[in-house]
CSV table of C-alpha atoms and ligand atoms in Angstrom, one decimal:
chain,number,residue,atom,x,y,z
A,1,UNK,CA,110.0,132.3,173.4
A,2,UNK,CA,110.1,135.7,174.9
A,3,UNK,CA,110.5,135.4,178.9
A,4,UNK,CA,111.2,139.1,179.6
A,5,UNK,CA,108.1,139.8,181.5
A,6,UNK,CA,106.8,141.1,184.8
A,7,UNK,CA,104.1,139.9,186.9
A,8,UNK,CA,101.6,142.7,188.3
A,9,UNK,CA,98.5,144.3,186.8
A,10,UNK,CA,100.4,147.6,186.0
A,11,UNK,CA,102.9,146.0,184.1
A,12,UNK,CA,100.0,144.4,181.9
A,13,UNK,CA,98.4,147.7,181.5
A,14,UNK,CA,101.6,148.7,179.9
A,15,UNK,CA,102.1,146.1,177.8
A,16,UNK,CA,98.5,146.8,176.3
A,17,UNK,CA,99.6,150.7,175.5
A,18,UNK,CA,102.4,149.5,173.6
A,19,UNK,CA,100.6,146.9,171.7
A,20,UNK,CA,100.0,148.0,168.2
A,21,UNK,CA,96.6,145.8,167.8
A,22,UNK,CA,95.2,146.7,171.1
A,23,UNK,CA,92.8,149.2,169.2
A,24,UNK,CA,91.3,146.2,167.0
A,25,UNK,CA,89.5,145.1,170.2
A,26,UNK,CA,87.0,147.9,169.5
A,27,UNK,CA,86.1,146.2,166.0
A,28,UNK,CA,84.5,143.5,168.4
A,29,UNK,CA,81.5,142.8,170.4
A,30,UNK,CA,83.7,142.4,173.7
A,31,UNK,CA,81.1,141.5,176.6
A,32,UNK,CA,81.1,144.0,179.4
A,33,UNK,CA,81.8,141.7,182.6
A,34,UNK,CA,83.1,138.8,180.5
A,35,UNK,CA,86.9,137.4,179.1
A,36,UNK,CA,86.3,135.5,176.2
A,37,UNK,CA,89.3,132.9,175.8
A,38,UNK,CA,87.6,130.6,173.8
A,39,UNK,CA,88.4,132.0,170.4
A,40,UNK,CA,90.1,128.9,169.2
A,41,UNK,CA,86.6,127.2,169.3
A,42,UNK,CA,84.2,130.0,168.3
A,43,UNK,CA,85.8,133.2,167.4
A,44,UNK,CA,84.1,136.4,168.7
A,45,UNK,CA,81.7,138.3,166.5
A,46,UNK,CA,83.2,141.4,164.7
A,47,UNK,CA,81.4,144.8,163.6
A,48,UNK,CA,82.5,144.0,160.2
A,49,UNK,CA,81.3,140.4,159.9
A,50,UNK,CA,77.9,141.2,161.3
A,51,UNK,CA,77.7,144.2,158.8
A,52,UNK,CA,78.3,141.9,156.0
A,53,UNK,CA,75.6,139.1,157.1
A,54,UNK,CA,73.3,142.1,157.5
A,55,UNK,CA,73.9,143.4,153.9
A,56,UNK,CA,73.2,140.2,152.7
A,57,UNK,CA,69.8,139.7,154.4
A,58,UNK,CA,69.0,143.2,152.6
A,59,UNK,CA,69.9,141.7,149.5
A,60,UNK,CA,67.8,138.6,150.1
A,61,UNK,CA,64.9,140.8,151.0
A,62,UNK,CA,65.0,143.3,148.0
A,63,UNK,CA,66.5,141.0,145.4
A,64,UNK,CA,65.1,137.8,145.9
A,65,UNK,CA,66.2,135.3,143.4
A,66,UNK,CA,68.1,137.9,141.4
A,67,UNK,CA,70.6,138.0,144.1
A,68,UNK,CA,72.0,134.9,142.6
A,69,UNK,CA,72.9,136.6,139.5
A,70,UNK,CA,76.4,137.6,141.2
A,71,UNK,CA,76.3,135.6,144.4
A,72,UNK,CA,76.4,132.3,142.5
A,73,UNK,CA,80.3,133.1,142.5
A,74,UNK,CA,80.2,134.5,146.0
A,75,UNK,CA,82.6,131.8,147.0
A,76,UNK,CA,85.2,133.1,144.7
A,77,UNK,CA,85.5,136.2,146.3
A,78,UNK,CA,85.7,134.8,149.8
A,79,UNK,CA,88.6,132.5,148.3
A,80,UNK,CA,90.6,135.5,146.8
A,81,UNK,CA,90.6,137.2,150.6
A,82,UNK,CA,91.6,133.6,152.2
A,83,UNK,CA,94.2,133.1,149.9
A,84,UNK,CA,96.8,135.5,151.4
A,85,UNK,CA,96.4,133.8,154.9
A,86,UNK,CA,98.2,130.5,153.5
A,87,UNK,CA,99.9,132.3,150.5
A,88,UNK,CA,98.0,129.9,147.8
A,89,UNK,CA,96.3,131.2,144.7
A,90,UNK,CA,92.8,132.0,145.1
A,91,UNK,CA,91.8,129.5,142.3
A,92,UNK,CA,93.3,126.6,144.6
A,93,UNK,CA,90.9,127.4,147.2
A,94,UNK,CA,87.1,126.8,147.4
A,95,UNK,CA,84.8,128.0,150.1
A,96,UNK,CA,82.5,125.0,150.8
A,97,UNK,CA,80.8,122.5,153.3
A,98,UNK,CA,82.3,121.7,156.4
A,99,UNK,CA,85.6,120.7,157.5
A,100,UNK,CA,84.5,117.1,157.8
A,101,UNK,CA,82.3,117.0,154.3
A,102,UNK,CA,85.7,118.4,152.7
A,103,UNK,CA,87.6,115.6,154.0
A,104,UNK,CA,85.2,113.5,152.6
A,105,UNK,CA,85.3,115.4,149.1
A,106,UNK,CA,89.2,115.3,149.3
A,107,UNK,CA,89.4,111.2,150.2
A,108,UNK,CA,87.0,110.9,147.4
A,109,UNK,CA,88.9,112.7,144.9
A,110,UNK,CA,92.6,111.2,146.1
A,111,UNK,CA,92.0,107.9,147.6
A,112,UNK,CA,92.0,105.1,145.1
A,113,UNK,CA,93.3,102.3,146.9
A,114,UNK,CA,94.9,99.3,144.9
A,115,UNK,CA,96.0,96.2,145.8
A,116,UNK,CA,99.5,97.2,147.1
A,117,UNK,CA,98.6,100.7,148.1
A,118,UNK,CA,95.6,101.3,150.0
A,119,UNK,CA,95.9,102.7,153.4
A,120,UNK,CA,95.6,106.1,154.6
A,121,UNK,CA,97.8,107.3,157.3
A,122,UNK,CA,96.5,109.1,160.3
A,123,UNK,CA,97.8,109.9,164.0
A,124,UNK,CA,96.0,109.1,167.1
A,125,UNK,CA,95.5,112.9,168.2
A,126,UNK,CA,93.9,114.4,165.7
A,127,UNK,CA,90.4,115.4,166.3
A,128,UNK,CA,88.0,112.8,165.7
A,129,UNK,CA,86.0,114.0,163.1
A,130,UNK,CA,88.7,113.5,161.0
A,131,UNK,CA,89.1,109.9,162.0
A,132,UNK,CA,85.7,109.5,161.4
A,133,UNK,CA,85.6,110.6,157.8
A,134,UNK,CA,88.8,108.4,156.8
A,135,UNK,CA,87.3,105.5,158.7
A,136,UNK,CA,83.9,105.5,156.7
A,137,UNK,CA,85.9,106.1,153.4
A,138,UNK,CA,88.1,102.8,153.7
A,139,UNK,CA,84.7,101.3,154.4
A,140,UNK,CA,83.3,102.6,151.3
A,141,UNK,CA,86.0,101.3,149.4
A,142,UNK,CA,85.5,97.7,150.8
A,143,UNK,CA,88.2,97.6,153.3
A,144,UNK,CA,88.0,97.2,157.1
A,145,UNK,CA,89.2,100.0,159.6
A,146,UNK,CA,91.6,97.6,161.0
A,147,UNK,CA,93.3,96.7,157.3
A,148,UNK,CA,93.4,100.3,156.0
A,149,UNK,CA,94.0,102.7,158.5
A,150,UNK,CA,97.4,103.2,159.6
A,151,UNK,CA,97.4,104.9,163.0
A,152,UNK,CA,101.0,106.7,164.1
A,153,UNK,CA,100.9,106.5,168.1
A,154,UNK,CA,102.0,109.3,169.8
A,155,UNK,CA,104.5,108.3,172.6
A,156,UNK,CA,103.6,111.0,175.2
A,157,UNK,CA,99.9,111.3,174.2
A,158,UNK,CA,100.3,115.1,173.3
A,159,UNK,CA,103.0,115.5,170.7
A,160,UNK,CA,103.4,114.1,167.5
A,161,UNK,CA,107.0,112.8,166.3
A,162,UNK,CA,107.5,113.8,162.7
A,163,UNK,CA,110.4,111.0,162.4
A,164,UNK,CA,107.7,108.4,163.5
A,165,UNK,CA,105.3,109.8,160.8
A,166,UNK,CA,108.3,109.6,158.1
A,167,UNK,CA,109.1,106.1,159.2
A,168,UNK,CA,105.3,105.0,158.8
A,169,UNK,CA,105.5,106.0,155.1
A,170,UNK,CA,105.4,102.9,153.9
A,171,UNK,CA,104.8,101.5,150.1
A,172,UNK,CA,101.4,100.5,151.2
A,173,UNK,CA,100.2,104.1,151.9
A,174,UNK,CA,98.0,105.9,149.6
A,175,UNK,CA,97.0,109.1,151.4
A,176,UNK,CA,97.8,111.1,154.3
A,177,UNK,CA,95.9,113.1,156.6
A,178,UNK,CA,97.3,115.3,159.3
A,179,UNK,CA,96.5,118.1,161.6
A,180,UNK,CA,98.8,121.5,161.4
A,181,UNK,CA,98.5,122.6,164.8
A,182,UNK,CA,97.0,120.0,167.3
A,183,UNK,CA,93.9,120.8,169.0
A,184,UNK,CA,95.0,119.9,172.5
A,185,UNK,CA,98.9,120.7,172.8
A,186,UNK,CA,98.8,123.3,169.9
A,187,UNK,CA,102.0,121.6,168.5
A,188,UNK,CA,102.8,123.0,165.2
A,189,UNK,CA,103.5,120.1,162.5
A,190,UNK,CA,106.1,120.5,160.0
A,191,UNK,CA,104.1,120.6,157.0
A,192,UNK,CA,107.2,121.1,155.0
A,193,UNK,CA,109.2,118.2,155.7
A,194,UNK,CA,106.4,115.6,155.8
A,195,UNK,CA,105.1,116.9,152.6
A,196,UNK,CA,108.5,116.6,150.8
A,197,UNK,CA,109.1,112.9,152.1
A,198,UNK,CA,105.5,111.9,151.4
A,199,UNK,CA,106.2,113.4,147.7
A,200,UNK,CA,109.3,111.3,147.5
A,201,UNK,CA,107.4,108.1,148.2
A,202,UNK,CA,104.4,108.9,145.9
A,203,UNK,CA,102.1,109.4,148.6
A,204,UNK,CA,99.3,112.2,148.7
A,205,UNK,CA,99.2,114.4,151.7
A,206,UNK,CA,96.8,116.7,152.9
A,207,UNK,CA,96.4,119.0,156.2
A,208,UNK,CA,93.8,120.0,158.8
A,209,UNK,CA,94.3,123.7,159.2
A,210,UNK,CA,91.3,124.2,161.7
A,211,UNK,CA,93.6,125.2,164.5
A,212,UNK,CA,96.2,126.8,162.2
A,213,UNK,CA,94.6,129.4,160.0
A,214,UNK,CA,94.6,132.8,161.2
A,215,UNK,CA,96.7,131.7,164.2
A,216,UNK,CA,99.9,130.6,162.2
A,217,UNK,CA,101.8,131.9,159.1
A,218,UNK,CA,101.1,129.2,156.4
A,219,UNK,CA,103.1,129.1,153.0
A,220,UNK,CA,101.5,126.5,150.3
A,221,UNK,CA,103.3,127.9,147.7
A,222,UNK,CA,106.6,126.3,149.8
A,223,UNK,CA,105.0,123.5,151.3
A,224,UNK,CA,103.1,122.3,148.2
A,225,UNK,CA,100.7,119.7,149.9
A,226,UNK,CA,98.1,118.2,147.8
A,227,UNK,CA,95.0,119.4,149.7
A,228,UNK,CA,94.1,121.0,152.9
A,229,UNK,CA,90.8,121.6,154.8
A,230,UNK,CA,89.7,124.2,157.5
A,231,UNK,CA,86.8,125.6,159.3
A,232,UNK,CA,86.3,129.4,159.4
A,233,UNK,CA,84.4,129.8,162.6
A,234,UNK,CA,87.4,129.6,165.3
A,235,UNK,CA,90.4,131.9,164.2
A,236,UNK,CA,88.6,133.4,161.3
A,237,UNK,CA,85.6,134.6,163.4
A,238,UNK,CA,83.5,133.7,160.5
A,239,UNK,CA,80.2,132.9,162.7
A,240,UNK,CA,78.6,130.0,164.4
A,241,UNK,CA,79.1,127.0,161.6
A,242,UNK,CA,80.4,129.2,159.1
A,243,UNK,CA,81.5,127.6,155.6
A,244,UNK,CA,84.6,125.6,155.3
A,245,UNK,CA,87.5,125.9,153.1
A,246,UNK,CA,89.3,123.3,150.7
A,247,UNK,CA,92.3,123.8,149.0
A,248,UNK,CA,93.4,121.8,146.0
A,249,UNK,CA,96.8,122.1,144.6
A,250,UNK,CA,96.8,123.3,141.2
A,251,UNK,CA,98.4,120.4,139.9
A,252,UNK,CA,95.3,118.3,140.7
A,253,UNK,CA,93.1,120.7,138.7
A,254,UNK,CA,93.0,117.9,136.0
A,255,UNK,CA,91.5,115.1,138.7
A,256,UNK,CA,87.7,114.9,138.8
A,257,UNK,CA,86.1,116.1,142.0
A,258,UNK,CA,85.3,112.8,144.0
A,259,UNK,CA,81.9,114.0,145.2
A,260,UNK,CA,80.5,116.0,142.0
A,261,UNK,CA,77.6,118.6,142.0
A,262,UNK,CA,76.0,121.3,140.0
A,263,UNK,CA,77.9,124.0,141.6
A,264,UNK,CA,81.0,122.4,140.7
A,265,UNK,CA,80.5,122.7,136.9
A,266,UNK,CA,81.9,125.3,134.9
A,267,UNK,CA,80.2,128.5,135.1
A,268,UNK,CA,79.8,129.0,131.7
A,269,UNK,CA,77.7,125.9,131.3
A,270,UNK,CA,76.2,125.1,134.8
A,271,UNK,CA,72.9,126.7,134.0
A,272,UNK,CA,72.6,124.8,130.6
A,273,UNK,CA,71.7,122.1,133.0
A,274,UNK,CA,73.2,119.3,131.2
A,275,UNK,CA,73.3,115.7,132.5
A,276,UNK,CA,77.1,115.4,132.2
A,277,UNK,CA,79.4,117.0,134.9
A,278,UNK,CA,81.8,119.5,133.2
A,279,UNK,CA,83.5,120.6,136.3
A,280,UNK,CA,85.5,124.2,136.8
A,281,UNK,CA,89.0,123.7,135.8
A,282,UNK,CA,90.2,124.9,139.5
A,283,UNK,CA,89.2,124.2,143.0
A,284,UNK,CA,85.5,125.6,142.9
A,285,UNK,CA,84.9,122.5,140.8
A,286,UNK,CA,84.9,120.7,144.4
A,287,UNK,CA,81.8,122.8,145.3
A,288,UNK,CA,78.9,120.5,145.5
A,289,UNK,CA,75.5,121.9,146.1
A,290,UNK,CA,74.1,125.9,146.1
A,291,UNK,CA,76.6,128.0,148.5
A,292,UNK,CA,75.4,128.9,151.9
A,293,UNK,CA,75.2,132.8,151.3
A,294,UNK,CA,74.4,133.6,155.3
A,295,UNK,CA,77.2,131.5,156.4
A,296,UNK,CA,79.8,133.1,154.2
A,297,UNK,CA,78.9,136.6,154.4
A,298,UNK,CA,80.9,136.8,157.8
A,299,UNK,CA,83.8,136.1,156.2
A,300,UNK,CA,83.7,138.6,153.9
A,301,UNK,CA,83.7,141.6,157.1
A,302,UNK,CA,86.0,139.1,159.3
A,303,UNK,CA,88.8,138.7,156.5
A,304,UNK,CA,89.3,142.3,156.3
A,305,UNK,CA,91.6,142.8,159.0
A,306,UNK,CA,93.6,139.6,158.6
A,307,UNK,CA,94.2,141.4,155.1
A,308,UNK,CA,94.8,144.7,156.3
A,309,UNK,CA,97.3,143.6,159.0
A,310,UNK,CA,98.8,140.2,157.3
A,311,UNK,CA,99.6,137.1,159.3
A,312,UNK,CA,103.2,138.0,159.9
A,313,UNK,CA,102.0,140.9,162.5
A,314,UNK,CA,99.0,139.0,163.9
A,315,UNK,CA,101.3,135.9,164.5
A,316,UNK,CA,104.0,137.7,166.3
A,317,UNK,CA,101.4,139.6,168.6
A,318,UNK,CA,99.7,136.2,169.2
A,319,UNK,CA,103.1,134.5,170.2
A,320,UNK,CA,103.7,137.4,172.5
A,321,UNK,CA,100.4,136.7,174.1
A,322,UNK,CA,101.1,133.1,174.6
A,323,UNK,CA,104.7,133.6,175.9
A,324,UNK,CA,103.1,136.2,178.8
A,325,UNK,CA,100.2,133.6,179.6
A,326,UNK,CA,102.9,131.0,180.0
A,327,UNK,CA,105.0,133.1,181.9
A,328,UNK,CA,102.2,133.9,184.4
A,329,UNK,CA,101.6,130.3,184.7
A,330,UNK,CA,105.1,129.7,185.7
A,331,UNK,CA,105.1,132.4,188.2
A,332,UNK,CA,101.8,132.3,189.7
A,333,UNK,CA,99.8,129.3,189.0
A,334,UNK,CA,102.6,126.4,189.3
A,335,UNK,CA,102.1,126.3,193.0
A,336,UNK,CA,98.8,125.4,192.9
A,337,UNK,CA,98.9,122.7,190.6
A,338,UNK,CA,98.8,124.0,187.2
A,339,UNK,CA,101.2,123.5,184.3
A,340,UNK,CA,100.9,123.7,180.3
A,341,UNK,CA,101.3,121.2,177.7
A,342,UNK,CA,102.5,123.6,175.0
A,343,UNK,CA,106.2,123.9,173.7
A,344,UNK,CA,107.8,126.8,174.8
A,345,UNK,CA,109.7,126.9,171.2
A,346,UNK,CA,107.8,129.5,168.9
A,347,UNK,CA,108.2,127.6,166.2
A,348,UNK,CA,106.2,124.5,167.5
A,349,UNK,CA,103.8,126.5,169.3
A,350,UNK,CA,100.0,127.5,167.8
A,351,UNK,CA,97.8,130.0,168.9
A,352,UNK,CA,96.2,128.6,172.5
A,353,UNK,CA,97.6,127.6,175.7
A,354,UNK,CA,97.0,124.1,176.9
A,355,UNK,CA,96.5,124.6,180.8
A,356,UNK,CA,96.7,121.5,182.6
A,357,UNK,CA,95.3,120.7,186.2
A,358,UNK,CA,93.8,117.5,187.6
A,359,UNK,CA,90.8,119.4,188.8
A,360,UNK,CA,90.4,121.3,184.8
A,361,UNK,CA,87.0,120.1,184.5
A,362,UNK,CA,85.4,121.7,187.9
A,363,UNK,CA,88.1,124.7,187.4
A,364,UNK,CA,86.7,125.5,183.9
A,365,UNK,CA,82.9,125.5,185.4
A,366,UNK,CA,84.4,128.0,187.9
A,367,UNK,CA,85.7,130.2,185.2
A,368,UNK,CA,82.5,130.3,183.4
A,369,UNK,CA,81.0,131.5,186.5
A,370,UNK,CA,83.8,133.9,187.6
A,371,UNK,CA,83.5,136.1,183.9
A,372,UNK,CA,86.0,133.8,182.3
A,373,UNK,CA,84.9,131.9,179.1
A,374,UNK,CA,87.4,128.9,178.7
A,375,UNK,CA,87.2,125.7,177.1
A,376,UNK,CA,87.7,122.3,178.6
A,377,UNK,CA,88.9,119.2,177.0
A,378,UNK,CA,89.1,115.9,178.4
A,379,UNK,CA,90.5,114.6,180.6
A,380,UNK,CA,92.5,117.5,182.3
A,381,UNK,CA,93.1,120.3,179.8
A,382,UNK,CA,91.3,123.8,179.7
A,383,UNK,CA,92.6,125.6,176.5
A,384,UNK,CA,93.0,129.5,176.7
A,385,UNK,CA,93.2,131.3,173.7
A,386,UNK,CA,94.5,135.0,174.1
A,387,UNK,CA,93.8,136.3,170.6
A,388,UNK,CA,96.1,138.9,169.1
A,389,UNK,CA,92.9,140.9,167.8
A,390,UNK,CA,91.0,141.1,170.8
A,391,UNK,CA,92.5,139.9,173.7
A,392,UNK,CA,94.6,142.3,176.3
A,393,UNK,CA,97.4,141.7,178.5
A,394,UNK,CA,95.0,143.2,181.2
A,395,UNK,CA,92.3,140.1,180.4
A,396,UNK,CA,95.4,137.8,180.3
A,397,UNK,CA,96.6,138.7,183.8
A,398,UNK,CA,93.2,139.0,185.2
A,399,UNK,CA,92.4,135.4,184.1
A,400,UNK,CA,95.6,133.9,185.8
A,401,UNK,CA,94.5,135.8,189.1
A,402,UNK,CA,91.0,134.2,188.6
A,403,UNK,CA,92.5,130.5,188.1
A,404,UNK,CA,94.7,131.3,191.1
A,405,UNK,CA,91.9,131.9,193.6
A,406,UNK,CA,89.6,129.2,192.1
A,407,UNK,CA,92.3,126.8,193.5
A,408,UNK,CA,93.7,128.8,196.5
A,409,UNK,CA,90.2,129.3,197.9
A,410,UNK,CA,88.8,125.9,196.7
A,411,UNK,CA,85.9,127.5,195.0
A,412,UNK,CA,86.2,124.8,192.1
A,413,UNK,CA,84.8,122.2,195.2
A,414,UNK,CA,81.4,123.8,194.8
A,415,UNK,CA,80.9,122.3,191.2
A,416,UNK,CA,80.3,119.1,190.0
A,417,UNK,CA,82.5,116.7,188.3
A,418,UNK,CA,79.6,115.4,186.1
A,419,UNK,CA,80.2,115.9,182.4
A,420,UNK,CA,77.6,118.1,180.4
A,421,UNK,CA,77.2,118.6,176.7
A,422,UNK,CA,79.2,121.1,174.5
A,423,UNK,CA,81.8,122.9,177.0
B,501,PLP,C1,87.3,122.3,164.7
B,501,PLP,C2,87.7,121.1,163.8
B,501,PLP,C3,86.9,120.6,163.1
B,501,PLP,C4,85.5,120.8,162.8
B,501,PLP,O1,85.1,120.1,161.9
B,501,PLP,P1,83.8,120.7,161.2
B,501,PLP,O2,83.1,119.6,160.2
B,501,PLP,O3,83.7,122.1,160.4
B,501,PLP,O4,82.8,120.9,162.4
B,501,PLP,C5,87.5,119.2,162.2
B,501,PLP,N1,88.8,119.2,162.6
B,501,PLP,C6,89.6,119.6,163.2
B,501,PLP,C7,91.0,119.2,163.6
B,501,PLP,C8,89.0,120.9,164.2
B,501,PLP,O5,89.9,121.3,165.1
């Protein structure tokens, strides 16, 4: 990790003048008087995304039903824009549903328990919805959660030990579902190693890329997992509840989608409306119902920047910004009870910083009242995401000064510790 920074606002401004991505801030709706540090939870609106949504609204007004003539395969256009981000073939990606519904769809496809192989292997740090989906799927198949969901316990509650995952790949495991970047500690899981080990044992493996896609480089051509799911409203800036992604490795194109629907039917026979499902011979066969065009349109605009710059540049920029933030936490905040739960190793650190403080909840509330948008995760974590495309070094520095002031002047004591919804 780069640690050759200096403190001070003048130095931060100097870093901004040298930052070759600094100008891209202009493409986003930066709100005056506000520092947005929650791009890991909901990416900021960009001008390009809003323009593409507006265009779609115009098409609806002018064309009515005829808009479907080409939009019924709109997902293919978005898949092609997304494919370079994970180095997959566009045909291996379909843009559909939500992360959670795509986990259901993938498990319905790949989880065929037998007497000897009936378990789904998960970890205890993944986002809860992934567990809800896994638990309900084993119950649909007639098992209890206790007998069929095998959970790898993290030793410290923050990181997953890959050796422990491999050890848990026993003969009774049918499918593995793991995160790629942990949503709290931002640990990056070694997908290549785990995929190789799973495949040696004949186990299907899939990953949840929610906190990884658009934040880190991913090479599925090399990793070759069986499936993957992700949302598009975090680092991809697709908009509130924008449509999710599902990757199906091309070696599985002969498999029947577990949750079938008419939009997964072959394009050339879909509108013959036959009662026999004839799936598309690629990932688009995993679409279910009509594509949510307005929820996808933002991606047509927002993904342009990613394709223009490439993930290598974006990742390098993000690593430097998280390193700078961690440097400032060490230098300026350690005396005030702050620490971070991230790895300092660039290979293991995703796109956000996991700031820890025992008063995290009240500090997050005070941050919001002082022009900073953070997000809080129980029990003591404030996630701060300095986003490559729109967070400046100056903003990072100002956030640190605000954090210092909130504790030094005991401002957080003015806030209640009673939890409310959403953030
Ligand atoms: C954000 C997130 C989700 C969200 O699921 P949706 O179904 O898209 O709402 C799922 N899993 C992980 C790991 C996440 O970070």
